[in-house]
mmCIF file of N, CA and C in Angstrom:
data_model
loop_
_atom_site.group_PDB
_atom_site.id
_atom_site.type_symbol
_atom_site.label_atom_id
_atom_site.label_comp_id
_atom_site.label_asym_id
_atom_site.label_seq_id
_atom_site.Cartn_x
_atom_site.Cartn_y
_atom_site.Cartn_z
ATOM 1 N N GLN A 11 81.463 26.676 14.151
ATOM 2 C CA GLN A 11 81.024 25.351 13.148
ATOM 3 C C GLN A 11 80.891 24.221 14.165
ATOM 4 N N LEU A 12 81.743 24.401 15.340
ATOM 5 C CA LEU A 12 81.270 23.138 16.363
ATOM 6 C C LEU A 12 79.956 23.679 17.401
ATOM 7 N N ARG A 13 78.881 22.806 17.463
ATOM 8 C CA ARG A 13 77.675 23.034 18.010
ATOM 9 C C ARG A 13 76.751 22.011 19.448
ATOM 10 N N LEU A 14 77.050 22.159 20.316
ATOM 11 C CA LEU A 14 76.486 20.933 21.120
ATOM 12 C C LEU A 14 74.856 21.596 21.484
ATOM 13 N N VAL A 15 73.897 21.028 21.559
ATOM 14 C CA VAL A 15 72.696 20.834 21.829
ATOM 15 C C VAL A 15 72.307 19.796 22.472
ATOM 16 N N GLU A 16 71.587 20.274 23.699
ATOM 17 C CA GLU A 16 71.308 19.632 24.857
ATOM 18 C C GLU A 16 69.231 19.501 24.817
ATOM 19 N N SER A 17 68.915 18.414 24.782
ATOM 20 C CA SER A 17 67.349 18.759 24.652
ATOM 21 C C SER A 17 67.561 17.403 26.069
ATOM 22 N N GLY A 18 65.569 17.046 26.220
ATOM 23 C CA GLY A 18 65.416 16.484 27.231
ATOM 24 C C GLY A 18 65.168 16.578 28.780
ATOM 25 N N GLY A 19 65.582 17.482 28.634
ATOM 26 C CA GLY A 19 65.147 18.024 29.933
ATOM 27 C C GLY A 19 64.061 18.674 30.450
ATOM 28 N N GLY A 20 63.519 18.852 31.849
ATOM 29 C CA GLY A 20 62.292 18.619 32.224
ATOM 30 C C GLY A 20 62.404 18.968 33.508
ATOM 31 N N SER A 21 60.838 18.497 33.870
ATOM 32 C CA SER A 21 60.491 18.415 35.425
ATOM 33 C C SER A 21 59.671 17.003 35.749
ATOM 34 N N VAL A 22 60.351 16.536 36.726
ATOM 35 C CA VAL A 22 60.279 15.286 37.268
ATOM 36 C C VAL A 22 59.645 14.509 38.754
ATOM 37 N N GLN A 23 59.244 13.785 38.836
ATOM 38 C CA GLN A 23 58.743 13.349 40.055
ATOM 39 C C GLN A 23 59.929 12.083 40.735
ATOM 40 N N PRO A 24 60.413 12.131 42.083
ATOM 41 C CA PRO A 24 61.473 12.166 42.483
ATOM 42 C C PRO A 24 61.037 10.419 41.979
ATOM 43 N N GLY A 25 62.444 9.559 42.007
ATOM 44 C CA GLY A 25 61.261 8.420 41.236
ATOM 45 C C GLY A 25 61.753 7.856 39.828
ATOM 46 N N GLY A 26 61.448 9.255 39.211
ATOM 47 C CA GLY A 26 61.127 9.216 37.796
ATOM 48 C C GLY A 26 62.363 9.254 36.541
ATOM 49 N N SER A 27 62.391 9.109 35.909
ATOM 50 C CA SER A 27 63.101 8.972 34.316
ATOM 51 C C SER A 27 63.289 9.876 33.393
ATOM 52 N N LEU A 28 64.837 10.925 33.273
ATOM 53 C CA LEU A 28 64.761 11.283 31.907
ATOM 54 C C LEU A 28 65.707 10.868 31.021
ATOM 55 N N LYS A 29 65.756 11.038 29.880
ATOM 56 C CA LYS A 29 66.946 10.755 28.820
ATOM 57 C C LYS A 29 68.082 12.273 28.093
ATOM 58 N N LEU A 30 68.461 12.393 28.644
ATOM 59 C CA LEU A 30 68.870 13.970 28.186
ATOM 60 C C LEU A 30 69.739 12.880 26.099
ATOM 61 N N SER A 31 70.117 14.270 25.627
ATOM 62 C CA SER A 31 71.160 14.011 23.970
ATOM 63 C C SER A 31 71.553 14.952 24.582
ATOM 64 N N CYS A 32 72.520 15.211 23.768
ATOM 65 C CA CYS A 32 73.211 16.202 23.298
ATOM 66 C C CYS A 32 73.936 16.100 22.081
ATOM 67 N N ASP A 33 73.558 16.492 21.330
ATOM 68 C CA ASP A 33 73.483 16.506 19.570
ATOM 69 C C ASP A 33 74.578 17.478 19.807
ATOM 70 N N VAL A 34 75.632 16.197 18.801
ATOM 71 C CA VAL A 34 76.892 17.392 18.165
ATOM 72 C C VAL A 34 77.096 17.399 16.745
ATOM 73 N N SER A 35 77.628 18.593 16.422
ATOM 74 C CA SER A 35 77.647 19.363 15.037
ATOM 75 C C SER A 35 79.256 19.964 15.340
ATOM 76 N N GLY A 36 80.064 19.512 13.453
ATOM 77 C CA GLY A 36 80.864 19.987 13.472
ATOM 78 C C GLY A 36 81.802 19.830 14.494
ATOM 79 N N VAL A 37 82.766 18.686 14.470
ATOM 80 C CA VAL A 37 83.906 17.831 15.007
ATOM 81 C C VAL A 37 83.305 16.379 14.992
ATOM 82 N N THR A 38 84.645 15.948 14.604
ATOM 83 C CA THR A 38 84.708 14.237 14.260
ATOM 84 C C THR A 38 85.030 13.880 15.190
ATOM 85 N N PHE A 39 83.089 13.107 14.916
ATOM 86 C CA PHE A 39 82.845 12.419 16.362
ATOM 87 C C PHE A 39 83.549 11.284 16.737
ATOM 88 N N HIS A 40 84.292 10.563 16.460
ATOM 89 C CA HIS A 40 84.279 9.544 16.715
ATOM 90 C C HIS A 40 85.545 9.683 17.383
ATOM 91 N N TYR A 41 86.247 11.071 17.419
ATOM 92 C CA TYR A 41 87.416 11.221 18.078
ATOM 93 C C TYR A 41 87.120 12.369 19.060
ATOM 94 N N ALA A 42 85.982 12.401 19.162
ATOM 95 C CA ALA A 42 85.661 13.513 20.430
ATOM 96 C C ALA A 42 85.187 13.044 21.577
ATOM 97 N N ALA A 43 85.985 13.401 22.981
ATOM 98 C CA ALA A 43 85.595 13.003 24.078
ATOM 99 C C ALA A 43 84.341 13.458 24.073
ATOM 100 N N ILE A 44 83.036 13.505 24.550
ATOM 101 C CA ILE A 44 81.861 14.111 25.405
ATOM 102 C C ILE A 44 81.662 13.961 26.869
ATOM 103 N N GLY A 45 81.591 14.996 27.285
ATOM 104 C CA GLY A 45 81.056 14.713 28.769
ATOM 105 C C GLY A 45 79.746 15.445 29.128
ATOM 106 N N TRP A 46 79.051 14.982 30.037
ATOM 107 C CA TRP A 46 77.980 15.774 30.723
ATOM 108 C C TRP A 46 78.389 16.358 31.708
ATOM 109 N N PHE A 47 78.434 17.326 32.589
ATOM 110 C CA PHE A 47 78.190 17.850 33.621
ATOM 111 C C PHE A 47 77.060 18.245 34.254
ATOM 112 N N ARG A 48 77.415 18.765 35.882
ATOM 113 C CA ARG A 48 75.548 19.237 36.315
ATOM 114 C C ARG A 48 75.491 20.054 37.166
ATOM 115 N N GLN A 49 75.249 21.180 37.290
ATOM 116 C CA GLN A 49 75.820 22.268 38.137
ATOM 117 C C GLN A 49 74.007 22.578 39.284
ATOM 118 N N VAL A 50 74.025 22.016 40.638
ATOM 119 C CA VAL A 50 73.228 22.300 41.539
ATOM 120 C C VAL A 50 73.185 22.737 41.875
ATOM 121 N N PRO A 51 72.532 23.841 42.500
ATOM 122 C CA PRO A 51 72.360 24.928 43.224
ATOM 123 C C PRO A 51 73.528 24.901 44.514
ATOM 124 N N GLY A 52 74.253 25.776 44.474
ATOM 125 C CA GLY A 52 75.202 25.354 45.922
ATOM 126 C C GLY A 52 76.363 24.833 45.568
ATOM 127 N N LYS A 53 76.735 24.256 44.458
ATOM 128 C CA LYS A 53 77.567 22.877 44.761
ATOM 129 C C LYS A 53 77.619 24.024 42.972
ATOM 130 N N ASP A 54 79.609 23.470 42.904
ATOM 131 C CA ASP A 54 79.977 23.984 41.728
ATOM 132 C C ASP A 54 80.410 22.740 40.563
ATOM 133 N N ARG A 55 79.913 23.448 39.288
ATOM 134 C CA ARG A 55 79.582 21.803 37.992
ATOM 135 C C ARG A 55 80.808 21.368 38.534
ATOM 136 N N GLU A 56 80.417 19.452 38.563
ATOM 137 C CA GLU A 56 81.138 18.829 38.796
ATOM 138 C C GLU A 56 80.907 17.860 37.570
ATOM 139 N N GLY A 57 81.530 16.856 36.809
ATOM 140 C CA GLY A 57 81.631 15.940 35.722
ATOM 141 C C GLY A 57 80.489 14.549 36.237
ATOM 142 N N ILE A 58 79.967 14.467 35.306
ATOM 143 C CA ILE A 58 79.184 13.323 35.617
ATOM 144 C C ILE A 58 79.880 12.346 34.954
ATOM 145 N N SER A 59 80.180 12.196 33.637
ATOM 146 C CA SER A 59 80.458 10.813 33.029
ATOM 147 C C SER A 59 80.793 11.199 31.557
ATOM 148 N N CYS A 60 81.522 10.626 30.816
ATOM 149 C CA CYS A 60 82.225 10.614 29.668
ATOM 150 C C CYS A 60 82.045 9.735 29.139
ATOM 151 N N SER A 61 82.235 10.083 27.018
ATOM 152 C CA SER A 61 82.564 8.774 26.590
ATOM 153 C C SER A 61 83.020 9.584 25.548
ATOM 154 N N SER A 62 84.261 8.464 25.462
ATOM 155 C CA SER A 62 85.534 9.117 24.322
ATOM 156 C C SER A 62 85.561 8.515 23.269
ATOM 157 N N GLY A 63 85.953 8.617 22.343
ATOM 158 C CA GLY A 63 85.815 8.106 20.409
ATOM 159 C C GLY A 63 85.958 7.339 20.350
ATOM 160 N N ASN A 64 86.934 6.195 20.916
ATOM 161 C CA ASN A 64 87.371 4.580 21.165
ATOM 162 C C ASN A 64 86.387 4.166 22.061
ATOM 163 N N GLY A 65 85.254 4.815 22.336
ATOM 164 C CA GLY A 65 83.916 3.989 23.238
ATOM 165 C C GLY A 65 84.373 3.690 24.951
ATOM 166 N N ALA A 66 85.557 3.933 24.865
ATOM 167 C CA ALA A 66 85.270 4.097 26.915
ATOM 168 C C ALA A 66 84.624 4.652 27.231
ATOM 169 N N VAL A 67 83.543 4.942 28.258
ATOM 170 C CA VAL A 67 83.418 5.083 29.163
ATOM 171 C C VAL A 67 83.730 5.908 30.928
ATOM 172 N N ILE A 68 84.258 6.935 31.465
ATOM 173 C CA ILE A 68 84.084 7.323 32.535
ATOM 174 C C ILE A 68 83.170 7.829 33.189
ATOM 175 N N ASN A 69 82.982 7.434 34.742
ATOM 176 C CA ASN A 69 81.773 7.682 34.947
ATOM 177 C C ASN A 69 82.089 9.024 37.249
ATOM 178 N N TYR A 70 82.105 9.676 37.295
ATOM 179 C CA TYR A 70 82.849 10.761 38.141
ATOM 180 C C TYR A 70 82.739 10.552 39.128
ATOM 181 N N ILE A 71 81.162 10.854 39.841
ATOM 182 C CA ILE A 71 80.295 10.642 41.284
ATOM 183 C C ILE A 71 79.820 9.254 40.686
ATOM 184 N N ASP A 72 80.248 8.791 41.805
ATOM 185 C CA ASP A 72 79.924 6.969 43.213
ATOM 186 C C ASP A 72 78.782 7.258 43.288
ATOM 187 N N SER A 73 78.059 7.825 43.817
ATOM 188 C CA SER A 73 76.361 7.930 44.269
ATOM 189 C C SER A 73 75.327 8.269 43.424
ATOM 190 N N LEU A 74 76.223 8.181 41.848
ATOM 191 C CA LEU A 74 75.076 8.182 41.373
ATOM 192 C C LEU A 74 75.138 6.917 40.167
ATOM 193 N N ALA A 75 76.192 5.882 40.701
ATOM 194 C CA ALA A 75 76.249 4.878 40.198
ATOM 195 C C ALA A 75 74.885 3.480 39.569
ATOM 196 N N GLY A 76 74.381 3.322 38.906
ATOM 197 C CA GLY A 76 73.792 2.868 38.637
ATOM 198 C C GLY A 76 72.184 3.047 38.266
ATOM 199 N N ARG A 77 72.437 4.483 38.214
ATOM 200 C CA ARG A 77 71.168 5.773 37.825
ATOM 201 C C ARG A 77 72.038 6.412 36.565
ATOM 202 N N PHE A 78 72.642 6.896 36.757
ATOM 203 C CA PHE A 78 73.129 7.520 34.999
ATOM 204 C C PHE A 78 73.833 6.613 34.240
ATOM 205 N N THR A 79 73.777 7.051 33.493
ATOM 206 C CA THR A 79 74.448 6.040 31.520
ATOM 207 C C THR A 79 74.645 7.036 30.951
ATOM 208 N N ILE A 80 76.151 7.049 30.608
ATOM 209 C CA ILE A 80 76.265 7.785 28.709
ATOM 210 C C ILE A 80 76.319 7.079 27.988
ATOM 211 N N SER A 81 75.898 7.030 26.876
ATOM 212 C CA SER A 81 76.075 6.043 25.759
ATOM 213 C C SER A 81 76.563 7.599 24.250
ATOM 214 N N ARG A 82 76.537 6.233 23.172
ATOM 215 C CA ARG A 82 76.480 7.604 21.660
ATOM 216 C C ARG A 82 76.381 6.746 20.854
ATOM 217 N N ASP A 83 75.884 7.458 20.277
ATOM 218 C CA ASP A 83 75.268 7.091 18.731
ATOM 219 C C ASP A 83 75.899 7.535 17.753
ATOM 220 N N GLY A 84 76.969 6.642 17.234
ATOM 221 C CA GLY A 84 77.418 7.239 16.744
ATOM 222 C C GLY A 84 77.031 7.058 14.634
ATOM 223 N N ALA A 85 75.690 7.005 15.064
ATOM 224 C CA ALA A 85 75.234 7.278 13.500
ATOM 225 C C ALA A 85 74.623 8.677 13.524
ATOM 226 N N LYS A 86 73.987 9.174 14.645
ATOM 227 C CA LYS A 86 72.851 10.062 15.032
ATOM 228 C C LYS A 86 74.198 11.844 15.570
ATOM 229 N N ASN A 87 75.501 11.269 15.688
ATOM 230 C CA ASN A 87 76.445 11.554 16.562
ATOM 231 C C ASN A 87 75.773 12.812 17.901
ATOM 232 N N ILE A 88 75.076 11.999 18.301
ATOM 233 C CA ILE A 88 74.269 12.028 19.424
ATOM 234 C C ILE A 88 74.618 11.341 21.135
ATOM 235 N N VAL A 89 75.091 11.575 22.026
ATOM 236 C CA VAL A 89 75.809 11.351 22.919
ATOM 237 C C VAL A 89 74.647 11.767 24.572
ATOM 238 N N TYR A 90 73.994 10.366 25.024
ATOM 239 C CA TYR A 90 73.097 10.580 25.721
ATOM 240 C C TYR A 90 73.831 10.010 27.283
ATOM 241 N N LEU A 91 72.611 10.878 27.720
ATOM 242 C CA LEU A 91 72.396 10.096 29.274
ATOM 243 C C LEU A 91 70.858 10.450 29.946
ATOM 244 N N GLU A 92 71.591 8.948 30.491
ATOM 245 C CA GLU A 92 70.006 8.562 31.217
ATOM 246 C C GLU A 92 69.946 8.351 32.025
ATOM 247 N N MET A 93 69.016 9.155 32.891
ATOM 248 C CA MET A 93 68.974 9.547 33.866
ATOM 249 C C MET A 93 67.915 8.657 34.856
ATOM 250 N N ASN A 94 67.858 7.457 35.311
ATOM 251 C CA ASN A 94 66.949 6.368 36.396
ATOM 252 C C ASN A 94 67.031 7.142 38.046
ATOM 253 N N ASN A 95 65.952 6.806 38.074
ATOM 254 C CA ASN A 95 65.063 6.480 40.200
ATOM 255 C C ASN A 95 65.769 7.742 40.209
ATOM 256 N N LEU A 96 65.321 9.216 39.244
ATOM 257 C CA LEU A 96 66.247 10.564 39.881
ATOM 258 C C LEU A 96 65.198 10.850 41.757
ATOM 259 N N LYS A 97 66.040 12.074 41.994
ATOM 260 C CA LYS A 97 65.861 12.705 43.549
ATOM 261 C C LYS A 97 65.754 13.767 43.221
ATOM 262 N N PRO A 98 65.181 14.370 43.932
ATOM 263 C CA PRO A 98 65.069 15.972 44.394
ATOM 264 C C PRO A 98 67.332 16.442 44.630
ATOM 265 N N GLU A 99 68.214 15.781 45.082
ATOM 266 C CA GLU A 99 69.331 16.522 44.505
ATOM 267 C C GLU A 99 69.674 16.197 43.511
ATOM 268 N N ASP A 100 69.184 16.279 42.627
ATOM 269 C CA ASP A 100 69.667 16.027 41.428
ATOM 270 C C ASP A 100 68.802 16.898 40.327
ATOM 271 N N THR A 101 68.660 17.887 41.071
ATOM 272 C CA THR A 101 68.186 18.987 40.310
ATOM 273 C C THR A 101 69.116 20.391 40.028
ATOM 274 N N GLY A 102 69.391 20.877 38.111
ATOM 275 C CA GLY A 102 70.074 21.277 38.335
ATOM 276 C C GLY A 102 70.224 21.218 36.662
ATOM 277 N N VAL A 103 71.133 21.891 36.564
ATOM 278 C CA VAL A 103 71.763 22.466 34.966
ATOM 279 C C VAL A 103 72.781 21.461 34.446
ATOM 280 N N TYR A 104 72.504 21.096 33.433
ATOM 281 C CA TYR A 104 73.001 19.750 32.956
ATOM 282 C C TYR A 104 73.382 19.659 31.833
ATOM 283 N N SER A 105 74.858 19.644 31.358
ATOM 284 C CA SER A 105 75.206 20.504 29.644
ATOM 285 C C SER A 105 76.253 19.352 29.634
ATOM 286 N N CYS A 106 76.612 19.180 28.216
ATOM 287 C CA CYS A 106 77.367 18.997 27.723
ATOM 288 C C CYS A 106 78.398 19.308 26.879
ATOM 289 N N ALA A 107 79.900 18.618 26.754
ATOM 290 C CA ALA A 107 80.944 19.413 26.195
ATOM 291 C C ALA A 107 81.459 18.496 26.336
ATOM 292 N N VAL A 108 82.568 18.972 25.205
ATOM 293 C CA VAL A 108 84.135 18.994 24.712
ATOM 294 C C VAL A 108 84.669 18.704 25.742
ATOM 295 N N LEU A 109 85.800 17.811 25.587
ATOM 296 C CA LEU A 109 87.131 17.561 26.149
ATOM 297 C C LEU A 109 88.093 18.064 25.355
ATOM 298 N N ARG A 110 89.441 18.484 26.081
ATOM 299 C CA ARG A 110 90.125 18.600 25.717
ATOM 300 C C ARG A 110 90.660 17.538 25.291
ATOM 301 N N TRP A 111 91.801 17.738 24.176
ATOM 302 C CA TRP A 111 92.428 16.735 23.170
ATOM 303 C C TRP A 111 91.709 15.406 23.128
ATOM 304 N N GLY A 112 90.405 15.219 23.128
ATOM 305 C CA GLY A 112 89.554 14.100 23.222
ATOM 306 C C GLY A 112 89.999 13.119 24.221
ATOM 307 N N LEU A 113 90.139 13.521 25.421
ATOM 308 C CA LEU A 113 90.448 12.546 26.599
ATOM 309 C C LEU A 113 89.200 13.263 27.404
ATOM 310 N N CYS A 114 89.174 11.465 27.709
ATOM 311 C CA CYS A 114 87.825 12.106 28.850
ATOM 312 C C CYS A 114 88.269 12.711 30.692
ATOM 313 N N SER A 115 87.524 13.732 31.001
ATOM 314 C CA SER A 115 87.524 14.571 31.917
ATOM 315 C C SER A 115 86.488 14.565 32.894
ATOM 316 N N GLY A 116 86.388 14.316 33.664
ATOM 317 C CA GLY A 116 85.676 15.287 34.613
ATOM 318 C C GLY A 116 85.663 16.357 35.363
ATOM 319 N N VAL A 117 86.349 17.625 34.921
ATOM 320 C CA VAL A 117 86.516 18.826 35.369
ATOM 321 C C VAL A 117 86.286 19.650 34.167
ATOM 322 N N ALA A 118 85.443 20.412 34.627
ATOM 323 C CA ALA A 118 84.651 21.181 34.436
ATOM 324 C C ALA A 118 85.811 22.508 33.163
ATOM 325 N N ALA A 119 86.430 22.217 33.759
ATOM 326 C CA ALA A 119 88.038 23.233 33.428
ATOM 327 C C ALA A 119 89.145 23.117 32.110
ATOM 328 N N ASP A 120 88.268 21.364 31.791
ATOM 329 C CA ASP A 120 88.767 20.387 31.193
ATOM 330 C C ASP A 120 88.348 20.688 29.322
ATOM 331 N N ALA A 121 87.130 21.187 29.407
ATOM 332 C CA ALA A 121 86.008 21.397 28.426
ATOM 333 C C ALA A 121 86.541 22.738 27.977
ATOM 334 N N THR A 122 86.553 22.057 26.341
ATOM 335 C CA THR A 122 86.671 23.146 25.403
ATOM 336 C C THR A 122 85.499 24.066 24.644
ATOM 337 N N PHE A 123 84.142 23.379 24.336
ATOM 338 C CA PHE A 123 83.409 23.824 24.105
ATOM 339 C C PHE A 123 81.936 23.200 24.829
ATOM 340 N N TRP A 124 81.293 23.877 24.937
ATOM 341 C CA TRP A 124 80.032 23.814 25.692
ATOM 342 C C TRP A 124 78.447 23.621 25.197
ATOM 343 N N GLY A 125 77.451 22.970 25.784
ATOM 344 C CA GLY A 125 76.358 23.593 24.531
ATOM 345 C C GLY A 125 75.943 24.251 25.504
ATOM 346 N N GLN A 126 74.327 24.902 25.551
ATOM 347 C CA GLN A 126 73.780 25.549 26.292
ATOM 348 C C GLN A 126 73.374 25.126 28.216
ATOM 349 N N GLY A 127 73.539 24.260 28.185
ATOM 350 C CA GLY A 127 72.438 23.789 29.421
ATOM 351 C C GLY A 127 70.617 23.107 28.903
ATOM 352 N N THR A 128 70.530 22.147 29.617
ATOM 353 C CA THR A 128 69.171 21.946 29.253
ATOM 354 C C THR A 128 69.380 21.761 31.660
ATOM 355 N N GLN A 129 67.631 22.355 31.906
ATOM 356 C CA GLN A 129 67.358 22.627 33.142
ATOM 357 C C GLN A 129 66.545 20.971 33.421
ATOM 358 N N VAL A 130 66.981 20.369 34.717
ATOM 359 C CA VAL A 130 66.538 19.522 35.151
ATOM 360 C C VAL A 130 66.346 19.751 36.857
ATOM 361 N N THR A 131 64.700 19.403 36.997
ATOM 362 C CA THR A 131 64.238 19.908 38.282
ATOM 363 C C THR A 131 63.623 18.452 38.884
ATOM 364 N N VAL A 132 63.133 18.314 39.383
ATOM 365 C CA VAL A 132 63.026 16.396 40.405
ATOM 366 C C VAL A 132 62.981 17.010 41.518
ATOM 367 N N GLY A 133 61.143 17.255 41.730
ATOM 368 C CA GLY A 133 60.626 17.890 43.383
ATOM 369 C C GLY A 133 58.604 17.245 43.176
ATOM 370 N N SER A 134 58.841 17.077 44.405
ATOM 371 C CA SER A 134 56.989 16.752 44.066
ATOM 372 C C SER A 134 55.701 18.011 43.448
#
């Protein structure tokens, strides 16, 4: 019954913004650690940020500081990733995932369940 559904991806010009949503069901949302990951061309999947059930937030990529913000809406069971000032290097597939033990991690191998991913394309 666990289900993660990403939405909000698309094409945007450099400098633009997107807000991704991860709709979570089949898990006790307040106990779940939900992370955002991305896989850009030529690189391994990397953790962007994670929101834990107790409200803690961890960011894993220094170069994204101030541009990408994770948040969650407990009433809607949605985890968001707001992305601002997007750059061509941000192009890739963005996925949300449930992290093992309800503990945040930026390591893809620590994810136990993934959404289908949503494509983000940043270009002129």
